[in-house]
Coordinates of C-alpha atoms in Angstrom, one line a residue:
X31 CA 7.5 25.8 18.0
X32 CA 6.8 25.6 14.4
X33 CA 4.3 28.0 12.6
X34 CA 1.3 26.5 10.9
X35 CA 1.5 26.6 7.2
X36 CA -1.9 27.9 6.3
X37 CA -1.7 27.0 2.5
X38 CA -0.6 23.3 3.3
X39 CA -3.3 23.0 6.0
X40 CA -6.0 24.3 3.7
X41 CA -5.0 21.9 0.9
X42 CA -4.9 19.0 3.3
X43 CA -8.3 19.9 4.6
X44 CA -9.8 20.3 1.0
X45 CA -8.2 16.8 0.1
X46 CA -9.9 15.3 3.2
X47 CA -13.3 16.8 2.3
X48 CA -13.0 15.4 -1.1
X49 CA -12.1 12.0 0.1
X50 CA -15.2 12.1 2.4
X51 CA -17.5 13.2 -0.3
X52 CA -16.0 10.2 -2.5
X53 CA -16.6 8.0 0.4
X54 CA -20.3 9.1 0.8
X55 CA -21.0 8.6 -2.9
X56 CA -19.8 5.0 -3.1
X57 CA -22.5 2.8 -4.4
X58 CA -20.9 -0.6 -3.3
X59 CA -20.7 -0.3 0.4
X60 CA -21.6 -3.4 2.5
X61 CA -22.8 -2.1 6.0
X62 CA -22.2 -4.2 9.0
X63 CA -23.4 -3.6 12.6
X64 CA -21.8 -5.8 15.2
X65 CA -24.2 -5.6 18.1
X66 CA -21.5 -7.0 20.5
X67 CA -18.7 -4.6 19.4
X68 CA -19.3 -2.4 22.3
X69 CA -18.8 -5.2 24.9
X70 CA -15.9 -7.3 23.2
X71 CA -14.1 -4.5 21.1
X72 CA -14.2 -6.9 18.1
X73 CA -16.0 -7.2 14.8
X74 CA -16.7 -10.3 13.2
X75 CA -15.9 -10.9 9.5
X76 CA -17.7 -13.7 8.1
X77 CA -15.8 -16.0 5.4
X78 CA -18.1 -19.1 5.3
X79 CA -21.4 -20.1 6.0
X80 CA -22.9 -23.7 6.8
X81 CA -25.9 -24.6 4.6
X82 CA -28.1 -27.2 6.4
X83 CA -29.9 -27.9 3.0
X84 CA -26.7 -28.9 1.3
X85 CA -25.0 -30.1 4.5
X86 CA -21.7 -28.1 3.6
X87 CA -19.7 -25.0 4.2
X88 CA -19.7 -22.6 1.3
X89 CA -17.9 -19.2 0.9
X90 CA -19.6 -16.2 2.2
X91 CA -18.9 -12.7 3.7
X92 CA -15.6 -11.2 2.4
X93 CA -15.2 -14.3 0.1
X94 CA -18.3 -13.4 -2.2
X95 CA -18.9 -9.6 -1.4
X96 CA -19.3 -7.5 -4.4
X97 CA -18.8 -4.3 -2.6
X98 CA -15.8 -2.3 -3.0
X99 CA -15.9 -1.2 0.7
X100 CA -17.3 -2.3 3.9
X101 CA -18.6 0.0 6.6
X102 CA -18.9 -0.9 10.4
X103 CA -21.4 1.0 12.2
X104 CA -19.9 1.5 15.9
X105 CA -22.6 3.3 17.7
X106 CA -22.5 6.8 16.5
X107 CA -19.3 6.3 14.5
X108 CA -18.6 4.6 11.2
X109 CA -15.2 2.9 9.8
X110 CA -15.3 2.6 6.1
X111 CA -12.7 0.3 4.8
X112 CA -11.7 -0.9 1.2
X113 CA -12.6 -4.5 0.9
X114 CA -9.0 -5.5 -0.4
X115 CA -7.6 -3.7 2.7
X116 CA -10.0 -5.4 5.0
X117 CA -9.1 -8.8 3.7
X118 CA -5.3 -8.2 4.3
X119 CA -6.1 -7.1 7.9
X120 CA -8.2 -10.1 8.4
X121 CA -5.6 -12.6 7.1
X122 CA -2.7 -10.8 8.9
X123 CA -4.2 -10.3 12.3
X124 CA -7.6 -11.8 12.6
X125 CA -8.6 -14.6 15.0
X126 CA -10.2 -17.5 13.4
X127 CA -13.5 -18.5 15.0
X128 CA -16.6 -20.5 14.3
X129 CA -20.0 -18.9 15.1
X130 CA -22.5 -21.7 16.1
X131 CA -25.7 -19.7 16.1
X132 CA -28.6 -21.6 14.5
X133 CA -30.0 -22.1 11.9
X134 CA -26.8 -20.9 10.1
X135 CA -23.6 -21.5 11.6
X136 CA -20.7 -19.5 10.1
X137 CA -17.0 -19.1 10.2
X138 CA -14.9 -16.1 10.1
X139 CA -12.5 -13.9 11.9
X140 CA -12.5 -11.5 15.0
X141 CA -10.5 -8.4 14.7
X142 CA -10.4 -5.2 16.8
X143 CA -11.0 -1.9 15.2
X144 CA -7.6 -0.9 16.7
X145 CA -6.0 -3.8 14.8
X146 CA -7.8 -2.9 11.7
X147 CA -6.8 0.7 11.9
X148 CA -3.3 -0.2 12.7
X149 CA -3.0 -2.6 9.8
X150 CA -4.4 0.4 7.5
X151 CA -1.6 2.8 8.8
X152 CA 1.2 0.2 8.5
X153 CA 0.2 -0.4 5.0
X154 CA -0.1 3.1 4.0
X155 CA 3.2 3.8 5.8
X156 CA 4.9 0.9 3.8
X157 CA 3.4 2.2 0.5
X158 CA 4.8 5.7 1.2
X159 CA 8.1 4.3 2.1
X160 CA 8.2 2.2 -1.0
X161 CA 7.6 5.2 -3.1
X162 CA 10.0 7.2 -1.4
X163 CA 12.6 4.5 -2.1
X164 CA 11.5 4.3 -5.7
X165 CA 11.8 8.0 -6.2
X166 CA 15.4 8.0 -4.5
X167 CA 16.5 5.1 -6.7
X168 CA 15.3 6.7 -9.9
X169 CA 16.1 10.4 -9.2
X170 CA 19.0 11.8 -10.9
X171 CA 20.8 14.8 -9.7
X172 CA 20.6 17.3 -12.8
X173 CA 24.1 18.3 -12.1
X174 CA 25.3 15.0 -12.8
X175 CA 23.2 14.5 -15.8
X176 CA 25.3 14.5 -19.2
X177 CA 23.2 17.2 -21.0
X178 CA 23.8 18.6 -24.2
X179 CA 25.3 21.9 -24.5
X180 CA 23.8 24.6 -26.8

């Protein structure tokens, strides 16, 4: 059994606290409450809305949001996602759907919170792997360097 490394755990905890404080101070968060989430497991991400007055579909939702993050209220929990990551997840695993609720039908995607979190996990994992590969490619063993002698 591996012993806990108190210093590393403390630093990770402090970093986590700092990240939560940063998230709580964001001033461009769009908050979504999907009343059907509890029964379906999905959240609906709108991309277009039908405007009866113009008789046409126009971009809406994630296509026009000026927020940097979207927060999904899930009963007594909240998931906060950077908008650019949410868009990636929606395009990659979302299920297209048309919501025909008058007076403003909309189009968008259904995605489960699990799919969203899995996409975030895989994206972060790929970034970390890419960074590790970059470091491995650019790292030079000091013993192999042609250093000037004094």
